[in-house]
Short mmCIF file of C-alpha atoms and ligand atoms in Angstrom, two decimals:
data_model
loop_
_atom_site.label_atom_id
_atom_site.label_comp_id
_atom_site.label_asym_id
_atom_site.label_seq_id
_atom_site.Cartn_x
_atom_site.Cartn_y
_atom_site.Cartn_z
CA MET A 1 -21.86 14.76 -84.62
CA THR A 2 -19.35 12.70 -81.98
CA PHE A 3 -19.33 14.45 -78.61
CA LEU A 4 -15.98 13.70 -76.67
CA SER A 5 -14.65 14.99 -73.55
CA ILE A 6 -10.95 15.61 -72.10
CA ILE A 7 -10.30 14.93 -69.28
CA GLY A 8 -6.78 14.06 -66.96
CA THR A 9 -7.38 13.92 -62.92
CA ARG A 10 -9.53 13.35 -60.67
CA PRO A 11 -11.99 16.13 -59.83
CA GLN A 12 -12.74 16.23 -63.73
CA ILE A 13 -13.71 12.21 -63.61
CA VAL A 14 -16.01 13.65 -61.25
CA LYS A 15 -17.46 16.25 -63.52
CA LEU A 16 -17.49 14.20 -66.48
CA ALA A 17 -19.60 11.84 -64.08
CA PRO A 18 -22.93 13.95 -64.88
CA ILE A 19 -22.21 14.32 -68.40
CA TYR A 20 -21.55 10.93 -69.25
CA GLU A 21 -24.81 9.95 -67.53
CA ALA A 22 -27.01 12.14 -69.73
CA PHE A 23 -24.99 12.05 -73.06
CA VAL A 24 -26.34 8.29 -72.88
CA ASP A 25 -30.10 9.01 -71.27
CA ALA A 26 -29.94 10.93 -74.28
CA GLY A 27 -29.13 8.77 -76.12
CA VAL A 28 -26.75 10.86 -77.53
CA SER A 29 -23.28 8.80 -78.78
CA HIS A 30 -20.44 10.38 -76.64
CA SER A 31 -17.04 8.87 -75.06
CA TYR A 32 -14.42 10.25 -73.74
CA ILE A 33 -9.96 10.42 -73.27
CA ASP A 34 -8.30 10.24 -70.39
CA THR A 35 -4.95 11.86 -70.66
CA GLY A 36 -3.32 9.95 -67.55
CA GLN A 37 -2.05 13.19 -65.94
CA HIS A 38 -3.67 11.31 -62.67
CA TYR A 39 -1.86 7.67 -62.49
CA ASP A 40 -2.01 6.43 -59.28
CA ALA A 41 -5.08 3.88 -58.39
CA ALA A 42 -6.54 5.99 -56.13
CA LEU A 43 -6.38 9.26 -58.02
CA ALA A 44 -7.76 7.90 -61.01
CA ASN A 45 -9.44 4.21 -61.89
CA ASN A 46 -10.59 3.95 -58.04
CA VAL A 47 -12.08 7.06 -58.65
CA GLN A 48 -13.68 5.91 -61.77
CA SER A 49 -15.30 2.82 -61.34
CA GLU A 50 -16.93 4.02 -57.79
CA LEU A 51 -18.59 6.74 -60.26
CA GLY A 52 -20.29 3.72 -62.83
CA ILE A 53 -17.40 5.39 -66.10
CA PRO A 54 -17.02 2.65 -68.41
CA ASP A 55 -13.21 2.68 -69.25
CA PRO A 56 -11.59 5.47 -71.57
CA LEU A 57 -12.11 5.22 -76.09
CA LYS A 58 -7.67 5.95 -75.18
CA ASN A 59 -5.67 6.61 -72.05
CA LEU A 60 -2.56 8.90 -72.98
CA LYS A 61 -0.61 7.59 -70.04
CA ILE A 62 0.41 11.74 -69.63
CA GLY A 63 2.26 11.19 -65.93
CA SER A 64 3.41 13.86 -64.43
CA HIS A 65 5.45 16.75 -65.43
CA SER A 66 7.23 19.77 -64.86
CA HIS A 67 3.89 22.49 -66.63
CA ALA A 68 4.84 22.77 -70.22
CA VAL A 69 6.07 19.41 -70.84
CA GLN A 70 2.69 17.97 -68.62
CA THR A 71 0.75 20.30 -71.33
CA ALA A 72 3.07 19.82 -74.50
CA LYS A 73 2.78 16.40 -74.25
CA ILE A 74 -1.01 15.94 -74.19
CA MET A 75 -1.39 18.49 -76.74
CA GLU A 76 0.97 15.89 -78.99
CA ALA A 77 -1.26 13.38 -77.83
CA LEU A 78 -4.75 14.94 -78.45
CA ASP A 79 -3.43 16.22 -82.12
CA PHE A 80 -3.59 12.47 -82.61
CA GLU A 81 -6.20 11.32 -81.70
CA ILE A 82 -8.61 14.09 -82.11
CA ASP A 83 -7.25 13.68 -85.75
CA GLN A 84 -8.63 9.98 -86.09
CA ILE A 85 -11.58 10.47 -83.96
CA LYS A 86 -13.03 13.69 -85.39
CA PRO A 87 -15.33 15.27 -82.99
CA THR A 88 -17.63 18.27 -84.16
CA THR A 89 -17.28 19.35 -80.38
CA ILE A 90 -14.57 18.34 -77.81
CA LEU A 91 -16.01 19.20 -73.69
CA VAL A 92 -13.05 20.52 -71.80
CA TYR A 93 -13.97 20.73 -67.35
CA GLY A 94 -12.42 22.99 -65.04
CA ASP A 95 -8.44 24.81 -65.04
CA THR A 96 -6.34 22.04 -64.81
CA ASN A 97 -2.95 21.43 -67.95
CA SER A 98 -5.90 18.33 -69.37
CA THR A 99 -8.35 21.27 -69.70
CA ILE A 100 -6.21 24.38 -71.87
CA ALA A 101 -4.01 21.53 -73.38
CA ALA A 102 -7.25 20.02 -74.66
CA THR A 103 -8.78 22.86 -75.35
CA LEU A 104 -5.68 24.94 -77.43
CA VAL A 105 -5.33 21.85 -79.96
CA ALA A 106 -9.43 21.95 -80.43
CA VAL A 107 -9.52 25.46 -81.30
CA LYS A 108 -6.58 25.62 -83.59
CA LYS A 109 -8.34 22.43 -85.30
CA GLY A 110 -12.25 24.79 -85.96
CA ILE A 111 -13.32 22.62 -83.34
CA ARG A 112 -16.37 23.07 -80.77
CA VAL A 113 -15.32 23.23 -77.33
CA ALA A 114 -17.35 23.57 -74.85
CA HIS A 115 -16.32 24.19 -71.19
CA ILE A 116 -17.56 22.56 -68.30
CA GLU A 117 -17.20 24.85 -65.11
CA ALA A 118 -16.33 28.19 -66.27
CA GLY A 119 -16.33 31.83 -65.23
CA LEU A 120 -14.04 30.45 -62.09
CA ARG A 121 -11.76 32.68 -61.28
CA SER A 122 -9.61 33.28 -58.14
CA PHE A 123 -7.65 36.56 -59.21
CA ASN A 124 -4.82 34.90 -58.60
CA ARG A 125 -2.49 34.79 -61.06
CA ALA A 126 0.31 32.25 -59.19
CA MET A 127 -1.74 29.62 -58.98
CA PRO A 128 -1.18 27.27 -62.57
CA GLU A 129 -5.29 26.64 -62.59
CA GLU A 130 -6.09 30.73 -62.41
CA LEU A 131 -4.01 30.82 -65.87
CA ASN A 132 -5.95 27.46 -67.22
CA ARG A 133 -9.36 28.50 -66.64
CA VAL A 134 -8.76 32.59 -67.95
CA ALA A 135 -7.01 30.70 -71.58
CA THR A 136 -9.63 28.23 -71.36
CA ASP A 137 -12.76 30.74 -71.34
CA HIS A 138 -11.56 32.99 -73.24
CA LEU A 139 -10.34 30.30 -76.25
CA SER A 140 -13.68 28.46 -75.97
CA ASP A 141 -16.93 28.34 -77.95
CA ILE A 142 -19.66 28.05 -75.94
CA LEU A 143 -19.52 28.72 -71.92
CA PHE A 144 -21.30 26.54 -69.33
CA CYS A 145 -21.54 28.82 -65.68
CA PRO A 146 -22.34 26.74 -62.54
CA THR A 147 -23.39 30.44 -60.64
CA VAL A 148 -24.64 33.14 -61.39
CA ASN A 149 -21.06 35.44 -60.47
CA ALA A 150 -19.47 32.69 -62.31
CA MET A 151 -21.56 34.57 -65.08
CA GLU A 152 -21.26 37.99 -64.22
CA ASN A 153 -16.84 37.64 -64.08
CA LEU A 154 -17.57 36.96 -67.77
CA GLU A 155 -19.69 39.46 -69.30
CA LYS A 156 -16.72 41.73 -67.06
CA GLU A 157 -13.93 40.44 -69.48
CA GLY A 158 -16.71 40.79 -72.52
CA LEU A 159 -17.45 37.24 -72.88
CA GLY A 160 -21.17 36.99 -71.86
CA GLY A 161 -22.76 36.24 -75.19
CA LYS A 162 -21.16 32.88 -75.09
CA SER A 163 -21.79 32.53 -72.07
CA VAL A 164 -24.66 30.10 -69.92
CA ASN A 165 -25.52 29.30 -66.15
CA VAL A 166 -26.58 25.59 -66.33
CA GLY A 167 -26.02 25.04 -62.39
CA ASP A 168 -23.26 23.27 -61.60
CA VAL A 169 -22.08 19.53 -62.67
CA MET A 170 -21.07 18.46 -58.93
CA CYS A 171 -23.58 19.17 -57.68
CA ASP A 172 -25.75 17.03 -59.88
CA LEU A 173 -23.51 14.11 -58.84
CA LEU A 174 -24.20 14.77 -55.01
CA ILE A 175 -28.06 15.06 -55.22
CA ARG A 176 -27.68 11.81 -57.64
CA ASP A 177 -24.87 9.77 -55.06
CA SER A 178 -25.84 11.38 -51.75
CA ALA A 179 -27.64 7.79 -49.94
CA LYS A 180 -24.01 6.85 -51.30
CA PHE A 181 -22.39 9.13 -48.33
CA LYS A 182 -22.14 6.10 -45.27
CA LYS A 183 -21.12 7.73 -42.18
CA ILE A 184 -18.42 6.62 -40.63
CA ASP A 185 -18.66 5.22 -37.13
CA ALA A 186 -15.24 7.08 -35.20
CA SER A 187 -15.13 4.75 -32.48
CA GLN A 188 -13.58 2.01 -35.04
CA GLU A 189 -11.57 4.46 -36.68
CA GLY A 190 -9.75 4.90 -33.70
CA LEU A 191 -11.51 8.36 -33.21
CA GLN A 192 -12.98 10.57 -31.25
CA ASP A 193 -16.41 12.17 -31.78
CA ASN A 194 -14.98 15.68 -32.82
CA PHE A 195 -12.72 15.08 -35.15
CA LEU A 196 -11.64 17.27 -38.71
CA VAL A 197 -11.27 15.46 -42.46
CA SER A 198 -8.90 17.28 -44.83
CA THR A 199 -7.57 16.96 -47.17
CA ILE A 200 -4.39 19.88 -48.78
CA HIS A 201 -3.02 19.62 -52.50
CA ARG A 202 -2.56 22.92 -53.83
CA ALA A 203 1.02 23.83 -55.21
CA GLU A 204 1.00 26.78 -53.00
CA ASN A 205 0.93 25.18 -49.88
CA THR A 206 2.85 22.21 -50.40
CA ASP A 207 5.99 23.12 -53.21
CA SER A 208 7.61 25.45 -49.95
CA TYR A 209 8.81 24.15 -47.13
CA ASP A 210 8.62 26.99 -44.98
CA ARG A 211 5.05 27.44 -45.90
CA LEU A 212 4.17 23.06 -45.33
CA ARG A 213 5.70 22.91 -42.36
CA SER A 214 3.86 25.79 -40.73
CA ILE A 215 0.63 23.65 -42.39
CA VAL A 216 2.31 21.01 -40.39
CA SER A 217 2.70 23.56 -37.33
CA ALA A 218 -0.71 24.33 -37.45
CA TYR A 219 -2.10 21.20 -37.63
CA ALA A 220 -0.15 19.79 -34.31
CA ALA A 221 -1.24 23.34 -32.69
CA LEU A 222 -6.00 21.99 -32.98
CA PRO A 223 -7.10 20.57 -29.86
CA MET A 224 -8.91 17.69 -31.24
CA GLN A 225 -7.86 14.16 -34.31
CA VAL A 226 -7.17 14.70 -38.30
CA VAL A 227 -7.83 12.87 -40.44
CA LEU A 228 -5.52 13.48 -43.54
CA PHE A 229 -6.21 11.90 -46.62
CA ALA A 230 -3.00 12.54 -48.52
CA HIS A 231 -2.27 13.64 -52.32
CA PRO A 232 0.50 12.45 -53.47
CA ARG A 233 1.78 15.14 -54.08
CA LEU A 234 1.71 16.01 -50.05
CA LYS A 235 3.41 12.54 -48.77
CA ALA A 236 6.08 13.01 -51.24
CA LYS A 237 6.99 16.69 -50.58
CA LEU A 238 6.44 15.55 -46.55
CA LYS A 239 9.10 13.10 -47.57
CA ASP A 240 11.65 15.53 -50.19
CA PHE A 241 11.56 17.96 -46.57
CA GLU A 242 11.80 15.31 -44.05
CA LEU A 243 8.33 16.83 -42.02
CA SER A 244 5.55 15.53 -40.48
CA PHE A 245 2.40 15.27 -39.08
CA SER A 246 2.17 15.58 -35.81
CA GLU A 247 -0.16 12.48 -33.56
CA ASN A 248 -3.18 13.88 -33.98
CA VAL A 249 -3.42 13.92 -37.37
CA GLN A 250 -3.80 10.35 -39.19
CA VAL A 251 -2.46 10.24 -42.63
CA ARG A 252 -4.49 7.95 -45.12
CA GLU A 253 -5.06 7.08 -48.77
CA PRO A 254 -6.97 9.18 -50.43
CA VAL A 255 -10.54 7.47 -50.59
CA THR A 256 -13.74 7.15 -53.45
CA HIS A 257 -15.73 10.15 -54.11
CA SER A 258 -18.54 8.70 -52.07
CA ASP A 259 -15.75 7.59 -49.34
CA LEU A 260 -14.80 11.15 -48.58
CA LEU A 261 -17.93 12.80 -48.35
CA GLY A 262 -19.46 10.57 -45.51
CA TRP A 263 -15.70 10.75 -43.63
CA ALA A 264 -16.59 14.21 -44.76
CA LEU A 265 -20.35 14.10 -43.23
CA SER A 266 -18.88 12.09 -39.93
CA ALA A 267 -16.47 15.14 -38.60
CA MET A 268 -16.99 18.07 -37.31
CA GLY A 269 -15.74 19.87 -40.26
CA VAL A 270 -13.48 19.84 -42.98
CA VAL A 271 -10.23 22.20 -43.38
CA THR A 272 -8.86 21.66 -47.17
CA ASP A 273 -7.12 23.96 -50.05
CA SER A 274 -8.92 21.88 -53.07
CA GLY A 275 -11.78 23.98 -54.50
CA GLY A 276 -14.54 21.40 -55.08
CA PHE A 277 -14.44 19.77 -51.22
CA GLN A 278 -14.91 23.46 -50.80
CA LYS A 279 -18.17 23.44 -52.67
CA GLU A 280 -19.45 19.89 -51.51
CA ALA A 281 -18.49 20.96 -47.82
CA PHE A 282 -21.16 24.13 -48.68
CA ILE A 283 -24.08 21.94 -50.28
CA LEU A 284 -23.94 19.19 -47.89
CA GLY A 285 -24.10 21.58 -44.85
CA ILE A 286 -20.62 20.41 -43.05
CA PRO A 287 -18.21 23.61 -41.87
CA CYS A 288 -15.06 24.49 -44.17
CA THR A 289 -12.08 25.96 -43.48
CA THR A 290 -9.58 27.23 -46.05
CA ILE A 291 -6.07 27.37 -46.25
CA ARG A 292 -5.82 29.94 -49.20
CA THR A 293 -5.23 33.60 -49.52
CA GLU A 294 -8.68 33.76 -51.81
CA THR A 295 -11.30 31.03 -53.57
CA GLU A 296 -13.11 31.11 -56.37
CA TRP A 297 -16.24 29.47 -55.18
CA ILE A 298 -17.19 32.90 -52.84
CA GLU A 299 -20.54 31.67 -52.12
CA THR A 300 -19.58 29.29 -50.15
CA LEU A 301 -17.98 31.75 -47.90
CA GLU A 302 -21.89 33.22 -47.33
CA ASN A 303 -21.80 33.24 -43.44
CA ASP A 304 -19.45 32.06 -42.86
CA TRP A 305 -19.94 28.70 -44.23
CA ASN A 306 -16.39 28.42 -45.36
CA VAL A 307 -13.78 30.60 -43.92
CA LEU A 308 -10.92 31.71 -45.48
CA VAL A 309 -6.87 31.35 -43.88
CA PRO A 310 -4.24 32.59 -45.36
CA ASN A 311 -1.64 32.13 -42.58
CA PRO A 312 -1.78 28.12 -41.21
CA HIS A 313 -0.27 29.58 -37.83
CA ASP A 314 -3.87 31.48 -37.47
CA LEU A 315 -5.40 28.22 -38.09
CA ARG A 316 -6.27 27.46 -34.55
CA GLU A 317 -8.02 30.79 -34.06
CA LYS A 318 -10.64 31.03 -36.70
CA LEU A 319 -10.96 27.18 -37.47
CA ASN A 320 -14.89 26.71 -38.37
CA THR A 321 -17.00 24.43 -36.86
CA SER A 322 -20.46 25.71 -36.14
CA ARG A 323 -23.70 24.42 -38.48
CA ASN A 324 -26.61 26.74 -37.01
CA ARG A 325 -26.23 29.48 -39.87
CA PRO A 326 -28.49 29.65 -43.25
CA ARG A 327 -27.42 28.59 -45.88
CA SER A 328 -28.76 29.48 -49.75
CA VAL A 329 -28.80 27.17 -53.44
CA PRO A 330 -26.81 28.92 -55.53
CA PHE A 331 -25.43 26.03 -57.03
CA GLY A 332 -28.18 24.87 -59.24
CA ASP A 333 -31.01 22.92 -59.76
CA GLY A 334 -29.45 19.30 -59.91
CA PHE A 335 -29.67 19.05 -63.88
CA ALA A 336 -26.81 20.98 -64.92
CA ALA A 337 -26.02 17.94 -66.80
CA LYS A 338 -29.17 18.42 -68.79
CA LYS A 339 -29.24 21.45 -69.47
CA ILE A 340 -25.45 20.87 -70.74
CA VAL A 341 -26.55 18.38 -73.68
CA SER A 342 -29.83 19.81 -74.73
CA TYR A 343 -27.65 23.11 -74.55
CA LEU A 344 -25.09 21.02 -77.31
CA THR A 345 -27.46 18.75 -79.79
CA ALA A 346 -30.09 21.40 -79.50
C1 UD1 B 1 -4.05 18.45 -60.17
C2 UD1 B 1 -4.53 20.48 -60.76
C3 UD1 B 1 -5.13 21.10 -59.67
C4 UD1 B 1 -6.03 19.84 -59.20
C5 UD1 B 1 -5.91 19.17 -58.68
C6 UD1 B 1 -7.11 17.26 -58.51
C7 UD1 B 1 -3.16 21.55 -62.44
C8 UD1 B 1 -2.60 22.73 -63.07
N1 UD1 B 1 -3.44 21.51 -61.09
O1 UD1 B 1 -2.79 19.13 -59.47
O2 UD1 B 1 -6.32 21.69 -60.77
O3 UD1 B 1 -6.92 20.63 -58.19
O4 UD1 B 1 -5.04 17.26 -59.77
O5 UD1 B 1 -6.21 16.58 -57.51
O6 UD1 B 1 -3.32 20.91 -63.53
N2 UD1 B 1 1.21 12.40 -59.14
C9 UD1 B 1 1.11 11.05 -58.25
N3 UD1 B 1 0.60 10.48 -58.92
C10 UD1 B 1 -0.39 11.30 -59.50
C11 UD1 B 1 -0.76 12.66 -59.50
C12 UD1 B 1 0.27 13.09 -59.21
O7 UD1 B 1 1.91 10.85 -57.63
O8 UD1 B 1 -1.50 10.02 -59.84
C13 UD1 B 1 2.40 13.61 -57.90
C14 UD1 B 1 4.26 13.96 -58.45
O9 UD1 B 1 4.23 14.02 -57.60
C15 UD1 B 1 3.40 14.81 -59.32
C16 UD1 B 1 2.43 16.03 -58.30
O10 UD1 B 1 1.25 15.27 -57.53
O11 UD1 B 1 4.48 16.30 -59.78
C17 UD1 B 1 1.59 16.96 -58.82
O12 UD1 B 1 0.48 15.97 -60.20
P1 UD1 B 1 0.00 17.10 -61.05
O13 UD1 B 1 -1.38 16.38 -61.88
O14 UD1 B 1 0.41 17.97 -61.99
O15 UD1 B 1 -0.86 18.36 -60.70
P2 UD1 B 1 -1.96 18.01 -58.87
O16 UD1 B 1 -1.26 18.81 -57.77
O17 UD1 B 1 -2.85 16.72 -59.14
#
């Protein structure tokens, strides 16, 4: 049996880390291909080395293109590589163009596909990620769900028979690496104590001038400092649109996974549009404000630990920084990756 994971973006490296370790612990042969959808060191290599994952079998170096071209280039390159490796199971992660491309190639070769982080739904078909995850779930052979809600979504689509609730692999990693999340010293960073940590990268927030301008204005209206770890897509769009953040916003390069969480633990709250960061904030007990109309991680909305702000204009009024609220444990027990590997190797 040969297990092959396909990843390509920063959050997929994070999801791969506990799976990689679980295969090693089980003494089962497993390797991975990186499509190279993300290629900047800050989004790719730095994250990989920090998480202790060795280099991939191959980096396909696909890079940035339109959705169709990126997906097609990944498919073409994988078609060849998979024929050489001849895996019996391919593991795909999340909802990116690398996920759907790998799934399509594998299922048409009759190779068993396991989808990790299956069953999430934003019910917003304008998001490329929603299209990728719906198609991936319907095509895959085994669906590993992180939550009860994800299982229910799949049952409603007639996919309950191939779904298993194992818990969330990113939650595994948070438990494994929690000692590495070092709080920062605000004064050494030129910050007052009450600052926010933020990331913004989604197409629906960055790719229209009006939307991005309203986000820039909303941050300017906040009465505190914001440390914004800027995805290259955000930086590129700010440049294209000739927009810049106000003085209360420190725009910084992306940091590694554990550094980001150390920063978040030091902040009064997180403002983001990332799915993974919303969930990590919830698990760590950090109030989150999400600049989106909906979330696929609906568990995080419990007791307003995560508050959605569809219109950036409302950010100041709706900003979520309060902590004294009960919080449940919906993302599993920290053994999702072990359960996935046991299931696949049984
Ligand atoms: C992708 C995923 C998204 C995920 C995100 C995590 C899809 C459809 N989207 O979005 O679900 O949340 O990764 O970060 O797969 N760029 C660089 N350097 C890089 C990568 C990207 O400069 O290493 C810039 C380029 O301008 C590129 C843009 O970012 O065109 C978008 O990159 P892309 O990989 O298409 O999507 P992400 O926004 O990163």
